[in-house]
Tab-separated table of C-alpha atoms in Angstrom:
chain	number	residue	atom	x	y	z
V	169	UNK	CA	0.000	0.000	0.000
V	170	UNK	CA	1.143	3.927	-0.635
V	171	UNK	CA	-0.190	6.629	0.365
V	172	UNK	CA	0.043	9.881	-2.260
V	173	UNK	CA	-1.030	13.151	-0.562
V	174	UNK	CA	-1.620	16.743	-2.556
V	175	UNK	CA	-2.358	19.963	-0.528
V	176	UNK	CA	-2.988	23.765	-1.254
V	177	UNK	CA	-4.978	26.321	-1.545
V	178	UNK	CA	-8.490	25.771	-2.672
V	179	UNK	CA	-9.611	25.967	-6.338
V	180	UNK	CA	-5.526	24.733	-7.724
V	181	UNK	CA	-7.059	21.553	-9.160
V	182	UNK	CA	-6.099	18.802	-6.247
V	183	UNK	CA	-9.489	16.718	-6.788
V	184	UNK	CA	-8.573	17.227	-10.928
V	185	UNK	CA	-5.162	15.595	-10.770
V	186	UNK	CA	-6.387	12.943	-7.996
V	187	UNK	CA	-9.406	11.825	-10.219
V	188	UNK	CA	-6.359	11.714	-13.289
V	189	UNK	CA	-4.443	9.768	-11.624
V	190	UNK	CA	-6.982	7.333	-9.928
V	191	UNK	CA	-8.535	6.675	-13.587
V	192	UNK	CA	-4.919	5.879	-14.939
V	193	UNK	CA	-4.216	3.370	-11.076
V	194	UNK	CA	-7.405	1.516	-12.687
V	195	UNK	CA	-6.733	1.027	-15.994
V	196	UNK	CA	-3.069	-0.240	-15.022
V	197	UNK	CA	-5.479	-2.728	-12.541
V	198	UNK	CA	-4.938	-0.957	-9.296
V	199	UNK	CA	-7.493	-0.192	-7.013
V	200	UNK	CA	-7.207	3.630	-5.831
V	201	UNK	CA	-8.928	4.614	-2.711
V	202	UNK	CA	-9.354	8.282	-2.402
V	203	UNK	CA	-9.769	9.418	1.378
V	204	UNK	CA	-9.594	13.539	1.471
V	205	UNK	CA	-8.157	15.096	4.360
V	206	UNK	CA	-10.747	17.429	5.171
V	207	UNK	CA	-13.592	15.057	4.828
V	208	UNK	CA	-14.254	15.245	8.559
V	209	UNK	CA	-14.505	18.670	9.110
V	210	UNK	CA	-17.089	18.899	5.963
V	211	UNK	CA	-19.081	16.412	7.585
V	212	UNK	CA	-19.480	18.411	10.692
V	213	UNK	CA	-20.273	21.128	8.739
V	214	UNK	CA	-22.825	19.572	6.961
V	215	UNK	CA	-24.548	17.615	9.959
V	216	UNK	CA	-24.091	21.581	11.636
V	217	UNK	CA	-26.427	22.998	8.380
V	218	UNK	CA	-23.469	24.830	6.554
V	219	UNK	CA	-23.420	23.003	3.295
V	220	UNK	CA	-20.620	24.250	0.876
V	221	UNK	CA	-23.045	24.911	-2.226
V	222	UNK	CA	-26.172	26.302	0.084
V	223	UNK	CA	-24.033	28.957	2.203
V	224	UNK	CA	-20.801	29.107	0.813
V	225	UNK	CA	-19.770	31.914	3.180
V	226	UNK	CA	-21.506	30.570	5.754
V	227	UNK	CA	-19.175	26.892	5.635
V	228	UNK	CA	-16.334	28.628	5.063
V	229	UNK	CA	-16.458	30.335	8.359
V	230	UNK	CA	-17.607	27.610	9.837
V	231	UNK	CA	-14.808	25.789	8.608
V	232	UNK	CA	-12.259	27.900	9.797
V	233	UNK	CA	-13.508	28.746	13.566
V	234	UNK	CA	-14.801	25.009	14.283
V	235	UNK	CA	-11.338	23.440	12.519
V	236	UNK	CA	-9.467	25.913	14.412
V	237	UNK	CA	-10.812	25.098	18.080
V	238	UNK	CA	-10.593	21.273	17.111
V	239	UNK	CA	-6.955	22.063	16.763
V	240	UNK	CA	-6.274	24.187	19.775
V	241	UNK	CA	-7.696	21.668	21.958
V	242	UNK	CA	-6.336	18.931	20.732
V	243	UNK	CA	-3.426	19.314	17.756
V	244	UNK	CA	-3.758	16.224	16.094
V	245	UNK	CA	-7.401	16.131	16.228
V	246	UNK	CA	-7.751	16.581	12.537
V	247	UNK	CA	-4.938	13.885	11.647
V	248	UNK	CA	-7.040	11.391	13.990
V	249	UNK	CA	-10.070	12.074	12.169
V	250	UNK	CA	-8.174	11.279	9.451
V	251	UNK	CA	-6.646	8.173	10.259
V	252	UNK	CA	-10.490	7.016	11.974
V	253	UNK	CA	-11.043	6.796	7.975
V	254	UNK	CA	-8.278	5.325	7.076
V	255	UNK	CA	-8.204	2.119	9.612
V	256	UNK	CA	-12.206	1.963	8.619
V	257	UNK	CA	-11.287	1.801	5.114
V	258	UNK	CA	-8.462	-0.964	5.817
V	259	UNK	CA	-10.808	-3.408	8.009
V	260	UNK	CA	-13.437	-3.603	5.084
């Protein structure tokens, strides 16, 4: 198993190149699993009412004040969340 992350700023194409290069993983018989880092913290937001598309504005300071008190309580809050996913996706 390997584990390919991309990061940046919003809107530089990350999901574009990962959907690329998933499609090329299966036709060369792979099977790509794509597990976004900030998955967590959208599903808060959406089970909290911001949805991305309905109140853009709205999620994205959501986003920001919710991700940032995860982190100053606990700093690797985020990175659990993350890894939560991960070991879920590894035990199916």
């Amino acid at each position: 198993m390997k584990i390919i992350s991309f990061s940046g700023r919003a809107g530089i194409g990350k999901t574009t190149i990962v959907r690329e290069l998933m499609r090329h993983l299966y036709d060369d018989g792979y099977t790509p699993v794509y597990l976004p880092f900030a998955a967590a913290l959208k599903e808060d937001a959406d089970k909290e009412g911001y949805g991305k598309s309905k109140d853009p504005v709205g999620y994205r300071k959501y986003c920001q004040t919710w991700g940032a008190k995860m982190r100053q309580n606990n700093p690797e809050y985020w990175i659990e969340r993350w890894l939560e996913k991960y070991e879920e996706h590894l035990h199916k």
